[in-house]
Amino acid sequence: MFKEILKNLITRKPSIPFPEGFDIPPEEAVKIVSLREKIDTIFGRSLRIRQVDAGSCNACEWECTALTNPIYDIQRFGIDFVASPRHADVLLVTGPVSRQMELALKKTYLATPEPRLVVACGDCTIDGGIYKGSYAVTNGVANVIPVDCYIPGCPPTPIQMVLGLHELLKKLT
């Protein structure tokens, strides 16, 4: 590995290019930077998110995973994903909420301490998306539990998710 690093330094191997679509207007960049201050004001600590897959195609989960990679790094704002709803401030729900997941979602919602904030992430979660009208889905999370914020997109980009969380915190202040 040392040889590879030395070789890259000598040959000046180009680094991985920054992803397209990451350029955001300055006014949105200001919103993202102020996110940390709002979290400190409202929660007095970090914002903990429990992601709930309610029957999605996993595209939204991949974008949620990208939130923690070195490019987006939402942990620098004090936002982190937790394994239990009992430790969460926000439920981030993805998927059209299949009938099989309806009860599990309700139980997860009840297990989350107050204030229970719910974010519907993705078009399927908002209104059922391409599954809308199917007997197997509830046509959106709002038909099962109350929703505080909607993040549209199929799937929404990590930047859209960060801006959606910013809008949620803006409603609380």
Coordinates of N, CA, C and O in Angstrom, one line a residue:
M1 N 0.8 -1.2 0.0 CA 0.0 0.0 0.0 C 0.9 1.3 0.0 O 0.5 2.2 -0.7
F2 N 2.0 1.2 0.8 CA 2.9 2.4 0.8 C 3.4 2.6 -0.6 O 3.5 3.8 -1.0
K3 N 3.8 1.6 -1.3 CA 4.3 1.7 -2.7 C 3.2 2.4 -3.6 O 3.5 3.3 -4.4
E4 N 1.9 2.0 -3.4 CA 0.9 2.6 -4.2 C 0.7 4.1 -3.9 O 0.5 4.9 -4.8
I5 N 0.8 4.4 -2.6 CA 0.6 5.8 -2.2 C 1.8 6.6 -2.8 O 1.6 7.7 -3.4
L6 N 3.0 6.1 -2.7 CA 4.2 6.8 -3.2 C 4.1 7.0 -4.8 O 4.4 8.0 -5.3
K7 N 3.6 5.9 -5.4 CA 3.4 6.0 -6.9 C 2.4 7.0 -7.3 O 2.6 7.8 -8.2
N8 N 1.3 7.1 -6.5 CA 0.3 8.1 -6.8 C 0.8 9.5 -6.6 O 0.4 10.5 -7.3
L9 N 1.6 9.7 -5.6 CA 2.2 11.0 -5.3 C 3.2 11.4 -6.4 O 3.2 12.6 -6.8
I10 N 4.0 10.5 -6.9 CA 5.0 10.8 -7.9 C 4.3 11.1 -9.2 O 4.6 12.0 -9.9
T11 N 3.4 10.2 -9.6 CA 2.7 10.3 -10.9 C 1.6 11.4 -10.9 O 1.0 11.7 -11.9
R12 N 1.2 11.9 -9.7 CA 0.1 12.9 -9.6 C -1.2 12.3 -10.2 O -1.8 13.0 -11.0
K13 N -1.5 11.1 -9.7 CA -2.7 10.5 -10.2 C -3.9 11.4 -9.8 O -4.0 11.9 -8.7
P14 N -4.8 11.7 -10.8 CA -6.0 12.5 -10.5 C -6.9 11.9 -9.5 O -7.1 10.6 -9.5
S15 N -7.5 12.7 -8.6 CA -8.4 12.1 -7.6 C -9.8 11.9 -8.2 O -10.0 12.3 -9.4
I16 N -10.6 11.3 -7.5 CA -12.0 11.0 -7.9 C -12.7 12.4 -8.1 O -12.7 13.2 -7.2
P17 N -13.3 12.6 -9.3 CA -14.0 13.9 -9.5 C -15.2 14.0 -8.6 O -15.8 13.0 -8.2
F18 N -15.5 15.3 -8.3 CA -16.7 15.6 -7.4 C -17.9 15.2 -8.2 O -18.0 15.4 -9.4
P19 N -19.0 14.6 -7.6 CA -20.2 14.2 -8.3 C -20.9 15.4 -8.9 O -20.9 16.5 -8.4
E20 N -21.5 15.2 -10.1 CA -22.3 16.2 -10.7 C -23.6 16.5 -9.9 O -24.1 15.6 -9.3
G21 N -24.1 17.6 -10.0 CA -25.3 18.0 -9.3 C -25.0 18.4 -7.8 O -25.9 18.7 -7.1
F22 N -23.8 18.3 -7.4 CA -23.4 18.7 -6.1 C -23.3 20.2 -5.9 O -23.4 20.7 -4.8
D23 N -23.1 20.9 -7.0 CA -23.1 22.4 -7.0 C -24.4 22.9 -6.6 O -25.4 22.6 -7.2
I24 N -24.5 23.6 -5.5 CA -25.7 24.1 -5.0 C -25.6 25.6 -5.0 O -24.5 26.2 -4.8
P25 N -26.7 26.3 -5.2 CA -26.7 27.8 -5.1 C -26.2 28.3 -3.7 O -26.5 27.6 -2.7
P26 N -25.6 29.4 -3.7 CA -25.1 29.9 -2.4 C -26.2 30.0 -1.3 O -25.9 29.8 -0.1
E27 N -27.4 30.4 -1.7 CA -28.5 30.5 -0.7 C -28.8 29.2 0.0 O -29.2 29.1 1.1
E28 N -28.7 28.1 -0.8 CA -29.0 26.8 -0.2 C -27.8 26.3 0.6 O -27.9 25.7 1.6
A29 N -26.6 26.7 0.2 CA -25.4 26.4 1.0 C -25.5 27.1 2.4 O -25.1 26.5 3.4
V30 N -26.0 28.3 2.5 CA -26.2 29.0 3.7 C -27.2 28.2 4.6 O -27.0 28.0 5.8
K31 N -28.2 27.7 4.0 CA -29.2 26.9 4.7 C -28.6 25.7 5.4 O -28.8 25.3 6.5
I32 N -27.7 25.0 4.6 CA -27.1 23.8 5.1 C -26.1 24.1 6.3 O -26.1 23.4 7.3
V33 N -25.4 25.2 6.1 CA -24.5 25.5 7.2 C -25.2 25.9 8.5 O -24.8 25.6 9.6
S34 N -26.4 26.6 8.4 CA -27.1 27.0 9.6 C -27.9 25.8 10.2 O -28.5 25.9 11.2
L35 N -27.9 24.6 9.5 CA -28.5 23.5 10.1 C -28.0 23.1 11.4 O -28.8 22.8 12.3
R36 N -26.7 23.1 11.6 CA -26.1 22.7 12.9 C -26.6 23.6 14.0 O -27.0 23.2 15.1
E37 N -26.7 24.9 13.8 CA -27.2 25.9 14.8 C -28.6 25.6 15.2 O -29.0 25.7 16.3
K38 N -29.5 25.3 14.2 CA -30.9 25.0 14.5 C -31.0 23.7 15.3 O -31.8 23.6 16.2
I39 N -30.2 22.7 15.0 CA -30.3 21.4 15.8 C -29.9 21.7 17.2 O -30.5 21.3 18.2
D40 N -28.8 22.5 17.4 CA -28.4 22.8 18.8 C -29.5 23.6 19.5 O -29.7 23.4 20.7
T41 N -30.2 24.5 18.8 CA -31.2 25.3 19.4 C -32.4 24.5 19.9 O -32.9 24.7 21.0
I42 N -32.8 23.6 19.0 CA -34.1 22.8 19.2 C -33.8 21.7 20.2 O -34.5 21.5 21.1
F43 N -32.8 20.9 19.9 CA -32.6 19.7 20.6 C -31.5 19.8 21.7 O -31.5 18.9 22.6
G44 N -30.7 20.8 21.7 CA -29.6 20.9 22.6 C -28.6 19.9 22.5 O -27.7 19.7 23.4
R45 N -28.6 19.1 21.5 CA -27.6 18.0 21.2 C -27.8 17.6 19.8 O -28.3 18.4 19.0
S46 N -27.4 16.4 19.5 CA -27.4 15.9 18.1 C -28.9 15.5 17.7 O -29.7 15.2 18.6
L47 N -29.2 15.5 16.5 CA -30.4 15.0 15.9 C -30.3 13.5 15.6 O -29.4 13.2 14.8
R48 N -31.1 12.7 16.1 CA -31.0 11.3 15.9 C -32.2 10.8 15.0 O -33.3 11.1 15.3
I49 N -31.8 10.1 13.9 CA -32.8 9.7 13.0 C -32.9 8.1 12.9 O -31.9 7.4 12.9
R50 N -34.1 7.6 13.0 CA -34.3 6.2 12.7 C -34.9 6.0 11.4 O -36.0 6.5 11.1
Q51 N -34.3 5.4 10.5 CA -34.8 5.2 9.1 C -35.6 3.9 9.1 O -35.2 2.9 9.6
V52 N -36.8 4.0 8.6 CA -37.8 2.9 8.5 C -38.1 2.6 7.1 O -38.6 3.4 6.4
D53 N -37.7 1.4 6.6 CA -38.1 0.9 5.3 C -39.4 0.3 5.4 O -39.6 -0.8 5.9
A54 N -40.4 1.0 4.8 CA -41.8 0.5 4.8 C -42.2 -0.1 3.5 O -43.3 0.1 3.0
G55 N -41.3 -0.9 2.9 CA -41.6 -1.6 1.6 C -41.1 -0.9 0.4 O -41.7 -1.0 -0.7
S56 N -40.0 -0.2 0.5 CA -39.5 0.5 -0.7 C -38.6 -0.4 -1.5 O -38.3 -1.5 -1.2
C57 N -38.2 0.2 -2.7 CA -37.3 -0.5 -3.6 C -35.8 -0.4 -3.3 O -35.0 -0.9 -4.1
N58 N -35.5 0.2 -2.2 CA -34.2 0.4 -1.7 C -33.4 1.6 -2.3 O -32.2 1.8 -2.0
A59 N -34.0 2.3 -3.3 CA -33.3 3.4 -3.9 C -33.1 4.5 -2.8 O -32.1 5.1 -2.7
C60 N -34.2 4.8 -2.1 CA -34.1 5.8 -1.0 C -33.1 5.4 0.1 O -32.4 6.3 0.6
E61 N -33.0 4.1 0.4 CA -32.0 3.6 1.4 C -30.6 3.9 0.9 O -29.8 4.3 1.7
W62 N -30.4 3.7 -0.4 CA -29.0 4.0 -0.9 C -28.7 5.4 -0.8 O -27.6 5.8 -0.4
E63 N -29.6 6.3 -1.0 CA -29.4 7.7 -0.9 C -29.2 8.1 0.6 O -28.4 9.0 0.9
C64 N -30.0 7.4 1.5 CA -29.8 7.7 2.9 C -28.4 7.3 3.4 O -27.7 7.9 4.2
T65 N -27.9 6.1 2.8 CA -26.6 5.7 3.1 C -25.5 6.7 2.7 O -24.5 6.9 3.3
A66 N -25.8 7.3 1.5 CA -24.9 8.3 1.0 C -24.7 9.5 1.8 O -23.7 10.2 1.8
L67 N -25.7 9.7 2.7 CA -25.7 10.9 3.6 C -24.5 10.8 4.5 O -24.0 11.8 5.0
T68 N -24.1 9.6 4.8 CA -23.0 9.4 5.8 C -21.6 9.2 5.2 O -20.7 9.0 5.9
N69 N -21.6 9.3 3.8 CA -20.3 9.1 3.2 C -19.4 10.4 3.3 O -19.9 11.4 3.7
P70 N -18.1 10.3 3.0 CA -17.3 11.5 3.1 C -17.7 12.7 2.3 O -17.3 13.8 2.6
I71 N -18.5 12.5 1.2 CA -18.9 13.6 0.4 C -19.9 14.5 1.1 O -19.8 15.7 1.2
Y72 N -21.0 13.8 1.6 CA -22.1 14.6 2.2 C -21.9 14.7 3.7 O -22.2 15.8 4.2
D73 N -21.5 13.7 4.4 CA -21.1 13.7 5.8 C -22.0 14.5 6.7 O -21.7 15.6 7.2
I74 N -23.2 14.0 6.9 CA -24.2 14.8 7.7 C -23.9 14.7 9.2 O -24.4 15.5 9.9
Q75 N -22.9 13.9 9.5 CA -22.6 13.8 10.9 C -21.8 15.1 11.4 O -21.8 15.4 12.6
R76 N -21.3 15.8 10.4 CA -20.7 17.1 10.8 C -21.7 18.1 11.3 O -21.4 19.1 11.9
F77 N -23.0 17.9 10.9 CA -24.0 18.8 11.4 C -24.6 18.3 12.7 O -25.6 18.9 13.3
G78 N -24.2 17.2 13.2 CA -24.7 16.6 14.4 C -25.9 15.7 14.2 O -26.7 15.4 15.1
I79 N -26.1 15.2 12.9 CA -27.1 14.3 12.6 C -26.6 12.9 12.4 O -25.5 12.7 11.8
D80 N -27.3 12.0 13.0 CA -26.8 10.6 13.0 C -28.0 9.6 12.9 O -29.1 9.9 13.4
F81 N -27.7 8.5 12.3 CA -28.7 7.4 12.3 C -28.6 6.5 13.5 O -27.4 6.2 13.8
V82 N -29.7 6.1 14.1 CA -29.6 5.2 15.2 C -30.4 3.9 14.9 O -31.2 3.9 14.0
A83 N -30.1 2.9 15.7 CA -30.7 1.5 15.4 C -32.0 1.3 16.0 O -32.7 0.4 15.7
S84 N -32.3 2.1 17.0 CA -33.6 1.9 17.7 C -34.5 3.2 17.7 O -34.0 4.3 17.8
P85 N -35.8 3.0 17.5 CA -36.7 4.2 17.6 C -36.7 4.8 19.0 O -37.0 6.0 19.1
R86 N -36.3 4.1 20.0 CA -36.3 4.6 21.3 C -35.3 5.7 21.5 O -35.3 6.5 22.5
H87 N -34.3 5.7 20.7 CA -33.2 6.7 20.7 C -33.3 7.8 19.7 O -32.4 8.6 19.5
A88 N -34.4 7.8 18.9 CA -34.5 8.7 17.8 C -35.4 9.9 18.1 O -36.3 9.9 18.9
D89 N -35.1 11.0 17.4 CA -35.9 12.2 17.4 C -36.8 12.2 16.2 O -37.9 12.8 16.2
V90 N -36.3 11.6 15.1 CA -37.0 11.7 13.8 C -37.1 10.3 13.2 O -36.2 9.5 13.3
L91 N -38.3 10.0 12.7 CA -38.5 8.8 11.9 C -38.4 9.2 10.4 O -39.2 10.0 10.0
L92 N -37.5 8.6 9.7 CA -37.4 8.9 8.3 C -37.9 7.7 7.5 O -37.3 6.6 7.5
V93 N -39.1 7.8 7.0 CA -39.8 6.7 6.4 C -39.7 6.7 4.9 O -39.8 7.7 4.3
T94 N -39.3 5.5 4.4 CA -39.2 5.3 2.9 C -40.2 4.2 2.5 O -40.5 3.3 3.3
G95 N -40.6 4.2 1.3 CA -41.5 3.2 0.7 C -43.0 3.5 0.8 O -43.4 4.4 1.6
P96 N -43.8 2.8 0.1 CA -45.2 3.2 0.0 C -46.0 2.7 1.2 O -47.2 2.8 1.3
V97 N -45.4 2.1 2.2 CA -46.0 1.5 3.4 C -46.9 0.3 2.9 O -48.1 0.5 2.8
S98 N -46.3 -0.8 2.8 CA -47.1 -2.0 2.4 C -47.9 -2.5 3.6 O -47.7 -2.1 4.7
R99 N -49.0 -3.2 3.3 CA -49.9 -3.6 4.3 C -49.2 -4.5 5.4 O -49.5 -4.5 6.5
Q100 N -48.2 -5.2 5.0 CA -47.4 -6.0 5.9 C -46.5 -5.1 6.8 O -46.2 -5.6 7.9
M101 N -46.2 -3.9 6.4 CA -45.4 -3.1 7.3 C -46.2 -2.0 8.0 O -45.7 -1.3 8.9
E102 N -47.5 -2.0 7.8 CA -48.3 -1.0 8.4 C -48.3 -1.1 10.0 O -48.1 -0.1 10.7
L103 N -48.5 -2.2 10.5 CA -48.5 -2.4 12.0 C -47.1 -2.1 12.6 O -47.0 -1.5 13.6
A104 N -46.1 -2.6 11.9 CA -44.7 -2.4 12.4 C -44.4 -0.9 12.4 O -43.7 -0.4 13.3
L105 N -44.9 -0.2 11.4 CA -44.6 1.3 11.4 C -45.4 2.0 12.5 O -44.8 2.8 13.2
K106 N -46.6 1.6 12.8 CA -47.3 2.1 13.9 C -46.6 1.9 15.2 O -46.5 2.7 16.1
K107 N -46.2 0.6 15.4 CA -45.4 0.3 16.6 C -44.1 1.1 16.8 O -43.8 1.5 17.9
T108 N -43.4 1.2 15.6 CA -42.2 2.0 15.7 C -42.5 3.5 16.0 O -41.8 4.1 16.8
Y109 N -43.6 4.0 15.5 CA -44.0 5.4 15.8 C -44.3 5.5 17.3 O -43.8 6.5 17.9
L110 N -45.0 4.6 17.8 CA -45.3 4.7 19.3 C -44.1 4.5 20.2 O -44.1 5.0 21.3
A111 N -43.1 3.8 19.7 CA -41.9 3.5 20.5 C -40.9 4.7 20.5 O -40.0 4.8 21.3
T112 N -41.2 5.7 19.5 CA -40.3 6.9 19.5 C -40.7 7.9 20.5 O -41.9 8.1 20.7
P113 N -39.8 8.4 21.3 CA -40.1 9.4 22.3 C -40.6 10.7 21.7 O -40.3 11.0 20.6
E114 N -41.4 11.4 22.5 CA -41.9 12.7 22.1 C -40.8 13.7 22.1 O -39.9 13.6 22.9
P115 N -40.8 14.7 21.2 CA -41.7 14.9 20.1 C -41.4 13.9 19.0 O -40.3 13.8 18.5
R116 N -42.4 13.3 18.5 CA -42.3 12.3 17.4 C -42.4 13.1 16.1 O -43.4 13.5 15.7
L117 N -41.2 13.2 15.4 CA -41.2 13.9 14.1 C -41.1 12.8 13.1 O -40.3 11.9 13.2
V118 N -41.9 13.0 12.0 CA -41.9 12.0 10.9 C -41.6 12.7 9.6 O -42.2 13.7 9.3
V119 N -40.7 12.2 8.9 CA -40.3 12.7 7.6 C -40.6 11.6 6.5 O -40.2 10.5 6.7
A120 N -41.5 12.0 5.6 CA -41.8 11.1 4.4 C -40.8 11.3 3.3 O -40.7 12.4 2.8
C121 N -39.9 10.3 3.1 CA -38.8 10.5 2.1 C -39.1 9.7 0.9 O -39.1 8.5 0.9
G122 N -39.3 10.4 -0.2 CA -39.5 9.7 -1.5 C -40.9 9.8 -2.0 O -41.8 9.9 -1.2
D123 N -41.1 9.7 -3.3 CA -42.5 9.8 -3.9 C -43.4 8.7 -3.4 O -44.6 8.9 -3.2
C124 N -42.8 7.5 -3.2 CA -43.6 6.3 -2.8 C -44.2 6.6 -1.4 O -45.3 6.2 -1.1
T125 N -43.4 7.2 -0.6 CA -43.8 7.4 0.8 C -44.9 8.6 0.9 O -45.7 8.6 1.8
I126 N -44.8 9.5 0.0 CA -45.7 10.6 0.0 C -47.1 10.2 -0.5 O -48.1 10.5 0.2
D127 N -47.2 9.5 -1.6 CA -48.6 9.1 -2.1 C -48.6 7.7 -2.7 O -49.6 7.4 -3.4
G128 N -47.7 6.9 -2.5 CA -47.7 5.5 -3.0 C -46.9 5.4 -4.3 O -46.5 4.3 -4.7
G129 N -46.5 6.5 -4.9 CA -45.7 6.5 -6.1 C -46.2 5.6 -7.2 O -47.4 5.6 -7.5
I130 N -45.3 4.7 -7.7 CA -45.8 3.8 -8.8 C -46.6 2.7 -8.3 O -47.3 2.0 -9.0
Y131 N -46.7 2.5 -6.9 CA -47.6 1.5 -6.3 C -48.9 2.0 -6.0 O -49.8 1.3 -5.4
K132 N -49.2 3.3 -6.2 CA -50.5 3.9 -5.8 C -51.7 3.2 -6.4 O -51.7 2.8 -7.6
G133 N -52.6 2.9 -5.5 CA -53.8 2.2 -6.0 C -53.8 0.7 -5.8 O -54.8 0.0 -5.9
S134 N -52.6 0.2 -5.5 CA -52.5 -1.3 -5.3 C -53.1 -1.7 -4.0 O -53.1 -1.0 -3.0
Y135 N -53.7 -2.9 -4.0 CA -54.3 -3.4 -2.8 C -53.3 -3.7 -1.7 O -53.6 -3.8 -0.5
A136 N -52.0 -3.8 -2.1 CA -50.9 -4.1 -1.1 C -50.3 -3.0 -0.4 O -49.4 -3.2 0.5
V137 N -50.7 -1.7 -0.7 CA -50.0 -0.6 -0.1 C -51.1 0.4 0.5 O -52.3 0.3 0.1
T138 N -50.7 1.3 1.4 CA -51.6 2.2 2.0 C -51.6 3.6 1.3 O -52.2 4.5 1.8
N139 N -50.9 3.7 0.2 CA -50.8 4.9 -0.6 C -50.2 6.1 0.2 O -50.7 7.2 0.2
G140 N -49.2 5.8 0.9 CA -48.4 6.9 1.6 C -48.5 6.8 3.1 O -49.4 6.2 3.7
V141 N -47.4 7.3 3.7 CA -47.3 7.2 5.2 C -48.3 8.0 5.9 O -48.7 7.7 7.0
A142 N -48.8 9.1 5.3 CA -49.8 10.0 6.0 C -51.1 9.3 6.3 O -51.8 9.7 7.1
N143 N -51.4 8.2 5.6 CA -52.6 7.4 5.8 C -52.4 6.5 7.1 O -53.3 5.8 7.5
V144 N -51.2 6.4 7.6 CA -50.9 5.5 8.7 C -50.5 6.3 10.0 O -51.0 6.0 11.0
I145 N -49.6 7.2 9.8 CA -49.1 8.0 11.0 C -49.0 9.5 10.5 O -48.9 9.8 9.3
P146 N -49.1 10.4 11.5 CA -48.9 11.9 11.1 C -47.5 12.2 10.5 O -46.6 11.7 11.1
V147 N -47.5 13.0 9.5 CA -46.2 13.4 8.9 C -45.9 14.9 9.1 O -46.8 15.7 9.0
D148 N -44.7 15.2 9.4 CA -44.3 16.6 9.7 C -43.6 17.2 8.5 O -43.5 18.4 8.4
C149 N -43.0 16.4 7.6 CA -42.2 16.9 6.5 C -42.2 15.9 5.4 O -42.2 14.7 5.6
Y150 N -42.2 16.5 4.2 CA -42.2 15.6 3.0 C -40.9 16.0 2.1 O -40.7 17.2 1.9
I151 N -40.2 14.9 1.7 CA -39.1 15.1 0.8 C -39.4 14.4 -0.5 O -39.3 13.2 -0.6
P152 N -39.8 15.1 -1.5 CA -40.2 14.5 -2.8 C -38.9 14.0 -3.6 O -37.8 14.5 -3.3
G153 N -39.1 13.1 -4.5 CA -38.1 12.6 -5.4 C -38.1 11.1 -5.5 O -38.6 10.5 -4.6
C154 N -37.6 10.6 -6.6 CA -37.6 9.2 -6.8 C -36.2 8.7 -7.3 O -36.1 8.6 -8.5
P155 N -35.3 8.5 -6.5 CA -35.2 8.8 -5.1 C -34.7 10.2 -4.9 O -34.1 10.8 -5.8
P156 N -35.0 10.8 -3.7 CA -34.4 12.2 -3.5 C -32.9 12.1 -3.3 O -32.4 11.1 -2.8
T157 N -32.2 13.1 -3.7 CA -30.8 13.1 -3.6 C -30.4 13.4 -2.1 O -31.2 14.0 -1.4
P158 N -29.2 13.1 -1.7 CA -28.8 13.5 -0.3 C -28.9 14.9 0.0 O -29.3 15.3 1.1
I159 N -28.7 15.8 -1.0 CA -28.8 17.2 -0.8 C -30.3 17.6 -0.6 O -30.6 18.4 0.3
Q160 N -31.2 16.9 -1.3 CA -32.6 17.2 -1.1 C -33.0 16.7 0.3 O -33.9 17.4 1.0
M161 N -32.4 15.7 0.8 CA -32.8 15.2 2.1 C -32.3 16.2 3.2 O -33.0 16.4 4.2
V162 N -31.1 16.7 3.0 CA -30.5 17.7 4.0 C -31.4 18.9 4.0 O -31.7 19.4 5.1
L163 N -31.8 19.4 2.8 CA -32.7 20.6 2.7 C -34.0 20.3 3.3 O -34.6 21.1 3.9
G164 N -34.5 19.0 3.2 CA -35.8 18.7 3.8 C -35.7 18.7 5.3 O -36.7 19.2 6.0
L165 N -34.6 18.2 5.8 CA -34.4 18.2 7.3 C -34.3 19.7 7.8 O -34.8 20.0 8.8
H166 N -33.7 20.5 6.9 CA -33.6 21.9 7.3 C -35.0 22.6 7.3 O -35.3 23.3 8.2
E167 N -35.9 22.2 6.4 CA -37.2 22.7 6.4 C -38.0 22.3 7.6 O -38.8 23.0 8.2
L168 N -37.8 21.0 8.0 CA -38.4 20.5 9.2 C -38.0 21.3 10.4 O -38.9 21.7 11.2
L169 N -36.8 21.5 10.6 CA -36.3 22.3 11.7 C -36.7 23.7 11.7 O -37.0 24.3 12.7
K170 N -36.9 24.3 10.5 CA -37.4 25.6 10.3 C -38.8 25.7 10.8 O -39.2 26.7 11.4
K171 N -39.6 24.7 10.6 CA -41.0 24.7 11.1 C -41.0 24.7 12.6 O -42.0 25.2 13.2
L172 N -40.1 24.0 13.2 CA -40.1 23.9 14.7 C -39.6 25.2 15.4 O -39.9 25.4 16.5
T173 N -38.9 26.0 14.7 CA -38.4 27.3 15.3 C -39.3 28.4 15.1 O -40.1 28.5 14.3

